[in-house]
């Protein structure tokens, strides 16, 4: 099936910048051609005259499908808070694609998300990157696993304090993470030695250590929940100790330590900002944060942390960051190409480019304007939403 989008103002979010009036030809789920004028006999035509076209929006930190909308305990599958170390847990085994939040996400132009476990545990488990359309999560996956969730600060402390077990301090959180990484490193070394020397026995299978090998090999990063400055620095310290990749998620105090973060050059996934200061580590919460970080050359993505902020309001979060001083183009990048780069899926999504997945949003006006409407949403070249 071919779809031809005609006469659109195209925000490519790549080196082509903004095409004031152009066409997009979609074939077999991919962006086949972008040009000022395209003729394609037999293609379904979407007239986008006067409309704005963007790549599908991407949230680099969500829990969509893990906590189901309006369900309660029966649909709460994001925190296995019976053990502070659970790297072997996989988001893909908990996501319910029939949660209506996916439908709302599509209606809001969100076509791709990184979703996974919450922050109750020191190591929560494996995130995955999925499209927001489908019945079977296996067919929605772009990248799995995509990151290993770890958490610092108040959340693991408060959860396990109530259970009268470790961690009850920031020291214990750091120590527990180090211990797990040390065990995994030793486990990996023994595996490699056994592969090289037939006389050496491989280690007894350890699913937790096995799950951390991708982190040690830099195939996936640690995805670090860290709000407060000291927790951010602890996350960086441990990542350096074990020479692993890292993304900083939440980064509420980021603008207070921007000089240090600029020096480290670590991607920051910022938010959720459209919420109250519900705990001590959120006292510096401010929408100016992502703009300050971006102005200092840090690769920034904006998150909702769904269901903290409903997934459909990702563009609203970017608009409010823009209102608080973030450059408009940088705010758009923070929900398109930047999260795609941070998640390692920018070869497929994040910009309108020939060869990439045809994940496209057509707007009546600019998405940062309150009364603009999403007209069409395409995922993999299929129209998955059309405004009535």
Coordinates of C-alpha atoms in Angstrom, one line a residue:
X1 CA 0.0 0.0 0.0
X2 CA 1.2 3.5 -0.9
X3 CA 0.3 6.7 0.8
X4 CA 1.1 10.1 -0.6
X5 CA 1.0 13.1 1.8
X6 CA 0.7 16.3 -0.3
X7 CA 1.4 20.0 0.1
X8 CA 2.6 19.8 3.7
X9 CA 4.9 22.0 5.7
X10 CA 7.4 19.3 6.8
X11 CA 9.5 19.5 10.0
X12 CA 12.0 16.8 9.1
X13 CA 14.0 17.1 12.4
X14 CA 17.2 16.2 10.4
X15 CA 19.7 18.1 8.3
X16 CA 17.0 19.1 5.8
X17 CA 15.3 21.2 8.4
X18 CA 11.9 22.6 7.5
X19 CA 10.5 22.1 4.0
X20 CA 7.9 24.8 3.5
X21 CA 5.8 22.9 1.0
X22 CA 6.5 19.3 0.1
X23 CA 5.2 15.7 -0.4
X24 CA 6.0 12.5 1.3
X25 CA 5.6 9.1 -0.4
X26 CA 5.2 6.1 1.8
X27 CA 5.7 2.5 0.6
X28 CA 5.7 -0.7 2.6
X29 CA 5.7 1.1 5.9
X30 CA 8.7 3.2 5.1
X31 CA 9.3 6.8 4.0
X32 CA 10.1 6.2 0.3
X33 CA 10.6 9.7 -1.0
X34 CA 10.5 13.3 0.1
X35 CA 10.3 16.0 -2.5
X36 CA 8.6 19.3 -3.5
X37 CA 6.2 17.5 -5.8
X38 CA 5.6 13.8 -6.1
X39 CA 3.3 11.9 -8.5
X40 CA 2.3 8.4 -7.5
X41 CA -0.6 6.8 -9.4
X42 CA -2.7 4.6 -7.3
X43 CA -1.5 5.9 -4.0
X44 CA -3.9 7.0 -1.3
X45 CA -3.6 10.8 -1.1
X46 CA -3.7 12.7 2.2
X47 CA -4.1 16.4 1.4
X48 CA -2.0 18.3 4.0
X49 CA -2.4 21.8 2.5
X50 CA -2.1 24.2 5.4
X51 CA -1.0 21.5 7.7
X52 CA 2.2 20.8 9.6
X53 CA 3.9 17.4 9.5
X54 CA 6.3 16.0 12.1
X55 CA 7.9 12.7 12.8
X56 CA 6.0 10.7 15.4
X57 CA 6.7 11.9 18.9
X58 CA 8.9 9.8 21.2
X59 CA 8.9 9.5 25.0
X60 CA 12.3 8.1 26.3
X61 CA 10.9 7.4 29.8
X62 CA 7.4 6.0 30.3
X63 CA 5.7 3.2 32.1
X64 CA 2.8 2.9 29.7
X65 CA 1.2 -0.6 29.7
X66 CA 2.9 -1.3 33.0
X67 CA 0.4 0.5 35.2
X68 CA -2.9 0.1 33.4
X69 CA -5.3 3.0 33.2
X70 CA -8.2 3.0 35.9
X71 CA -7.5 -0.6 36.9
X72 CA -5.6 -0.5 40.2
X73 CA -3.6 -3.4 41.7
X74 CA -4.7 -5.9 39.1
X75 CA -3.0 -3.8 36.4
X76 CA -0.1 -2.5 38.4
X77 CA 2.9 -4.5 37.1
X78 CA 5.7 -2.0 37.2
X79 CA 7.4 -2.7 40.5
X80 CA 8.4 -6.1 41.8
X81 CA 9.2 -4.7 45.2
X82 CA 9.9 -8.0 46.9
X83 CA 13.6 -7.8 46.1
X84 CA 15.7 -4.7 45.6
X85 CA 17.8 -6.4 42.8
X86 CA 15.7 -7.6 39.9
X87 CA 17.7 -7.1 36.7
X88 CA 16.2 -10.2 35.2
X89 CA 12.7 -8.7 34.9
X90 CA 11.7 -7.7 31.4
X91 CA 9.1 -5.0 30.7
X92 CA 8.0 -7.0 27.6
X93 CA 6.4 -9.5 30.0
X94 CA 4.2 -6.9 31.7
X95 CA 3.0 -4.6 29.0
X96 CA -0.7 -4.7 28.1
X97 CA -1.2 -3.2 24.6
X98 CA -4.9 -3.1 25.2
X99 CA -4.5 -0.4 27.9
X100 CA -6.5 2.5 26.6
X101 CA -3.5 4.8 27.3
X102 CA -2.0 3.5 24.1
X103 CA -5.0 4.8 22.1
X104 CA -4.8 8.2 23.8
X105 CA -1.0 8.3 23.2
X106 CA -1.6 7.8 19.4
X107 CA -4.3 10.5 19.5
X108 CA -1.7 12.8 21.0
X109 CA 0.8 12.0 18.3
X110 CA 3.1 9.8 20.4
X111 CA 4.1 6.9 18.2
X112 CA 7.1 5.4 20.1
X113 CA 8.0 5.0 23.8
X114 CA 10.6 3.5 26.1
X115 CA 8.6 1.8 28.8
X116 CA 9.7 -0.4 31.7
X117 CA 9.8 -0.9 35.5
X118 CA 9.5 1.8 38.0
X119 CA 11.9 3.0 40.7
X120 CA 11.1 1.0 43.8
X121 CA 14.1 -1.2 43.4
X122 CA 17.8 -0.4 43.2
X123 CA 17.8 -2.4 40.0
X124 CA 14.3 -2.6 38.6
X125 CA 14.8 -4.5 35.3
X126 CA 14.9 -4.1 31.6
X127 CA 13.2 -1.3 29.5
X128 CA 12.1 -1.9 26.0
X129 CA 11.3 0.5 23.1
X130 CA 8.0 -0.1 21.4
X131 CA 5.6 1.5 19.0
X132 CA 2.2 2.6 20.5
X133 CA 0.1 0.6 18.0
X134 CA -0.5 -3.2 18.1
X135 CA -2.2 -6.1 19.7
X136 CA 0.8 -8.1 20.5
X137 CA 3.8 -6.5 22.2
X138 CA 6.3 -8.7 20.4
X139 CA 5.3 -7.1 17.1
X140 CA 5.5 -3.6 18.6
X141 CA 9.1 -3.9 19.8
X142 CA 11.8 -1.8 18.2
X143 CA 14.5 -2.6 20.7
X144 CA 14.5 -5.1 23.6
X145 CA 16.2 -4.8 26.0
X146 CA 16.9 -1.1 25.6
X147 CA 18.2 -0.1 29.0
X148 CA 18.6 -1.4 32.6
X149 CA 16.6 0.6 35.1
X150 CA 18.4 1.6 38.3
X151 CA 17.2 4.0 41.0
X152 CA 18.8 6.3 43.5
X153 CA 17.4 8.7 46.1
X154 CA 14.1 8.5 48.0
X155 CA 12.2 5.8 46.2
X156 CA 14.2 2.7 47.0
X157 CA 14.9 4.1 50.5
X158 CA 11.2 4.6 51.3
X159 CA 10.0 1.3 49.8
X160 CA 12.5 -0.9 51.7
X161 CA 12.4 1.2 54.9
X162 CA 8.8 0.1 55.2
X163 CA 9.9 -3.5 54.8
X164 CA 12.6 -3.1 57.4
X165 CA 15.3 -4.2 55.0
X166 CA 18.1 -2.7 52.9
X167 CA 18.4 -0.2 51.4
X168 CA 17.3 2.4 54.0
X169 CA 20.1 4.8 53.1
X170 CA 21.7 6.2 50.0
X171 CA 24.9 4.4 51.0
X172 CA 23.1 1.0 50.9
X173 CA 21.5 1.8 47.5
X174 CA 24.9 2.5 46.0
X175 CA 26.5 -0.6 47.7
X176 CA 23.7 -2.9 46.5
X177 CA 24.2 -1.7 42.9
X178 CA 28.0 -2.1 43.1
X179 CA 27.6 -5.6 44.6
X180 CA 25.3 -6.7 41.7
X181 CA 27.7 -5.2 39.1
X182 CA 30.8 -6.8 40.8
X183 CA 29.0 -10.2 40.8
X184 CA 28.0 -9.8 37.2
X185 CA 31.6 -8.8 36.2
X186 CA 33.0 -11.9 38.0
X187 CA 30.4 -14.1 36.4
X188 CA 31.2 -12.8 32.9
X189 CA 35.0 -13.2 33.4
X190 CA 34.4 -16.8 34.4
X191 CA 32.3 -17.4 31.4
X192 CA 34.9 -15.9 29.1
X193 CA 37.7 -18.0 30.8
X194 CA 35.7 -21.2 30.3
X195 CA 35.2 -20.4 26.6
X196 CA 38.9 -20.0 26.2
X197 CA 40.0 -22.9 28.3
X198 CA 38.2 -26.3 28.2
X199 CA 39.7 -27.3 31.5
X200 CA 37.8 -24.5 33.3
X201 CA 34.2 -24.9 34.3
X202 CA 31.7 -22.1 33.4
X203 CA 30.0 -20.5 36.4
X204 CA 26.7 -21.9 37.7
X205 CA 23.9 -20.1 35.8
X206 CA 22.9 -16.9 37.5
X207 CA 20.0 -15.2 35.7
X208 CA 20.5 -11.8 37.5
X209 CA 24.2 -11.7 36.5
X210 CA 23.4 -12.9 33.0
X211 CA 21.0 -10.0 32.6
X212 CA 23.6 -7.5 33.5
X213 CA 26.1 -8.7 30.9
X214 CA 24.6 -6.4 28.2
X215 CA 25.3 -3.5 30.6
X216 CA 28.9 -4.5 31.2
X217 CA 29.4 -4.9 27.4
X218 CA 28.0 -1.5 26.8
X219 CA 25.2 -2.9 24.6
X220 CA 22.6 -1.1 26.8
X221 CA 23.0 1.7 29.3
X222 CA 22.1 2.0 33.0
X223 CA 18.9 4.1 33.0
X224 CA 19.4 6.0 36.2
X225 CA 16.4 7.4 38.2
X226 CA 18.1 10.4 39.9
X227 CA 16.5 13.7 40.9
X228 CA 18.8 15.3 43.4
X229 CA 22.3 16.5 42.5
X230 CA 24.1 14.2 44.9
X231 CA 22.2 11.2 43.5
X232 CA 23.1 12.3 40.0
X233 CA 26.8 12.3 40.9
X234 CA 26.5 8.9 42.6
X235 CA 25.0 7.5 39.4
X236 CA 27.9 9.0 37.3
X237 CA 30.5 7.7 39.9
X238 CA 29.3 4.1 39.7
X239 CA 29.0 4.2 35.9
X240 CA 32.6 5.3 35.7
X241 CA 33.8 2.7 38.2
X242 CA 32.4 -0.1 36.0
X243 CA 33.0 1.6 32.7
X244 CA 29.3 1.3 31.6
X245 CA 27.1 3.6 29.6
X246 CA 24.5 5.8 31.4
X247 CA 21.5 7.9 30.8
X248 CA 20.3 10.3 33.6
X249 CA 16.6 10.2 34.0
X250 CA 14.5 12.9 35.8
X251 CA 17.6 15.1 36.5
X252 CA 15.4 17.6 38.5
X253 CA 18.5 19.4 39.9
X254 CA 20.2 19.4 36.5
X255 CA 20.1 23.2 35.9
X256 CA 21.8 23.7 39.3
X257 CA 24.8 21.6 38.3
X258 CA 24.8 22.3 34.5
X259 CA 28.5 23.0 34.5
X260 CA 29.3 19.5 35.8
X261 CA 26.8 17.8 33.5
X262 CA 28.2 19.7 30.5
X263 CA 31.7 18.3 31.5
X264 CA 30.3 14.7 31.7
X265 CA 28.3 14.9 28.4
X266 CA 25.8 12.3 29.5
X267 CA 22.3 12.3 27.9
X268 CA 19.6 13.6 30.1
X269 CA 15.9 12.6 30.0
X270 CA 14.1 15.3 31.9
X271 CA 10.9 15.3 33.8
X272 CA 8.1 14.8 34.7
X273 CA 7.7 18.6 35.3
X274 CA 3.9 18.9 34.9
X275 CA 3.3 17.6 38.5
X276 CA 3.5 18.7 42.1
X277 CA 6.6 18.7 44.4
X278 CA 5.4 15.6 46.1
X279 CA 8.7 14.7 47.9
X280 CA 11.8 16.4 49.1
X281 CA 14.0 15.6 46.1
X282 CA 11.5 17.5 43.8
X283 CA 11.9 20.8 45.6
X284 CA 13.8 22.3 42.7
X285 CA 11.3 21.1 40.0
X286 CA 11.2 23.7 37.2
X287 CA 10.2 23.7 33.5
X288 CA 13.3 25.8 32.8
X289 CA 15.5 22.8 33.4
X290 CA 15.5 21.2 29.9
X291 CA 16.1 24.5 28.2
X292 CA 19.1 25.3 30.4
X293 CA 20.6 21.9 29.8
X294 CA 20.0 22.1 26.0
X295 CA 21.6 25.5 25.8
X296 CA 24.7 24.1 27.3
X297 CA 25.1 21.4 24.6
X298 CA 23.6 18.5 26.6
X299 CA 21.6 16.0 24.6
X300 CA 18.1 16.4 26.2
X301 CA 14.8 14.5 25.9
X302 CA 11.6 15.4 27.6
X303 CA 9.6 12.7 29.3
X304 CA 6.1 12.2 30.8
X305 CA 6.9 9.3 33.2
X306 CA 3.4 8.1 32.3
X307 CA 1.2 7.6 34.3
X308 CA 2.6 10.4 36.4
X309 CA 1.7 12.7 33.4
X310 CA -0.6 11.0 30.9
X311 CA 1.3 9.9 27.8
X312 CA -0.9 12.0 25.5
X313 CA 0.5 15.2 27.1
X314 CA 4.1 14.8 25.9
X315 CA 3.8 17.7 23.5
X316 CA 2.3 19.9 26.3
X317 CA 5.4 19.2 28.4
X318 CA 7.6 20.3 25.5
X319 CA 5.5 23.4 25.0
X320 CA 5.7 24.4 28.6
X321 CA 9.5 23.9 28.5
X322 CA 9.5 26.2 25.5
X323 CA 7.4 28.7 27.4
X324 CA 10.0 28.6 30.1
X325 CA 12.9 29.5 27.8
X326 CA 13.7 26.4 25.8
X327 CA 14.4 27.1 22.1
X328 CA 11.4 25.9 20.1
X329 CA 13.4 23.7 17.8
X330 CA 15.3 22.2 20.7
X331 CA 12.0 21.4 22.4
X332 CA 10.8 19.6 19.2
X333 CA 14.1 17.7 19.1
X334 CA 13.5 16.7 22.7
X335 CA 10.4 14.7 21.7
X336 CA 11.7 13.4 18.3
X337 CA 15.2 12.9 17.2
X338 CA 16.9 13.3 20.6
X339 CA 15.0 10.5 22.4
X340 CA 15.6 8.4 19.3
X341 CA 19.3 9.0 19.6
X342 CA 19.4 8.4 23.4
X343 CA 17.5 5.1 23.0
X344 CA 19.7 4.0 20.0
X345 CA 16.8 3.7 17.6
X346 CA 17.4 6.8 15.4
X347 CA 18.2 4.7 12.4
X348 CA 14.4 3.9 12.3
X349 CA 12.5 6.7 14.0
X350 CA 12.9 10.3 15.2
X351 CA 13.0 12.2 11.9
X352 CA 11.3 12.3 8.5
X353 CA 13.9 10.7 6.3
X354 CA 13.9 8.4 3.3
X355 CA 14.3 4.8 4.5
X356 CA 13.0 5.4 8.0
X357 CA 9.8 4.0 9.4
X358 CA 6.8 6.0 8.3
X359 CA 5.8 7.2 11.8
X360 CA 4.2 10.6 11.0
X361 CA 2.0 13.1 12.7
X362 CA -0.1 15.7 10.8
X363 CA -1.2 18.7 12.8
X364 CA -3.7 21.5 12.0
X365 CA -1.2 24.0 13.5
X366 CA 1.9 24.0 15.7
X367 CA 1.8 21.2 18.3
X368 CA 2.8 23.8 21.0
X369 CA -0.3 25.8 20.4
X370 CA -3.2 24.8 22.7
X371 CA -5.9 24.6 20.1
X372 CA -3.9 22.8 17.4
X373 CA -5.4 19.4 16.5
X374 CA -3.8 16.1 15.6
X375 CA -5.3 15.4 12.2
X376 CA -3.6 12.1 11.2
X377 CA -1.2 9.7 12.9
X378 CA 0.7 7.0 10.9
X379 CA 2.7 4.2 12.4
X380 CA 4.7 2.0 10.1
X381 CA 2.9 3.6 7.2
X382 CA -0.6 2.8 8.5
X383 CA -3.1 5.4 9.5
X384 CA -3.8 4.6 13.2
X385 CA -5.6 7.8 14.0
X386 CA -7.7 10.2 12.1
X387 CA -9.5 13.1 13.6
X388 CA -13.3 12.8 13.3

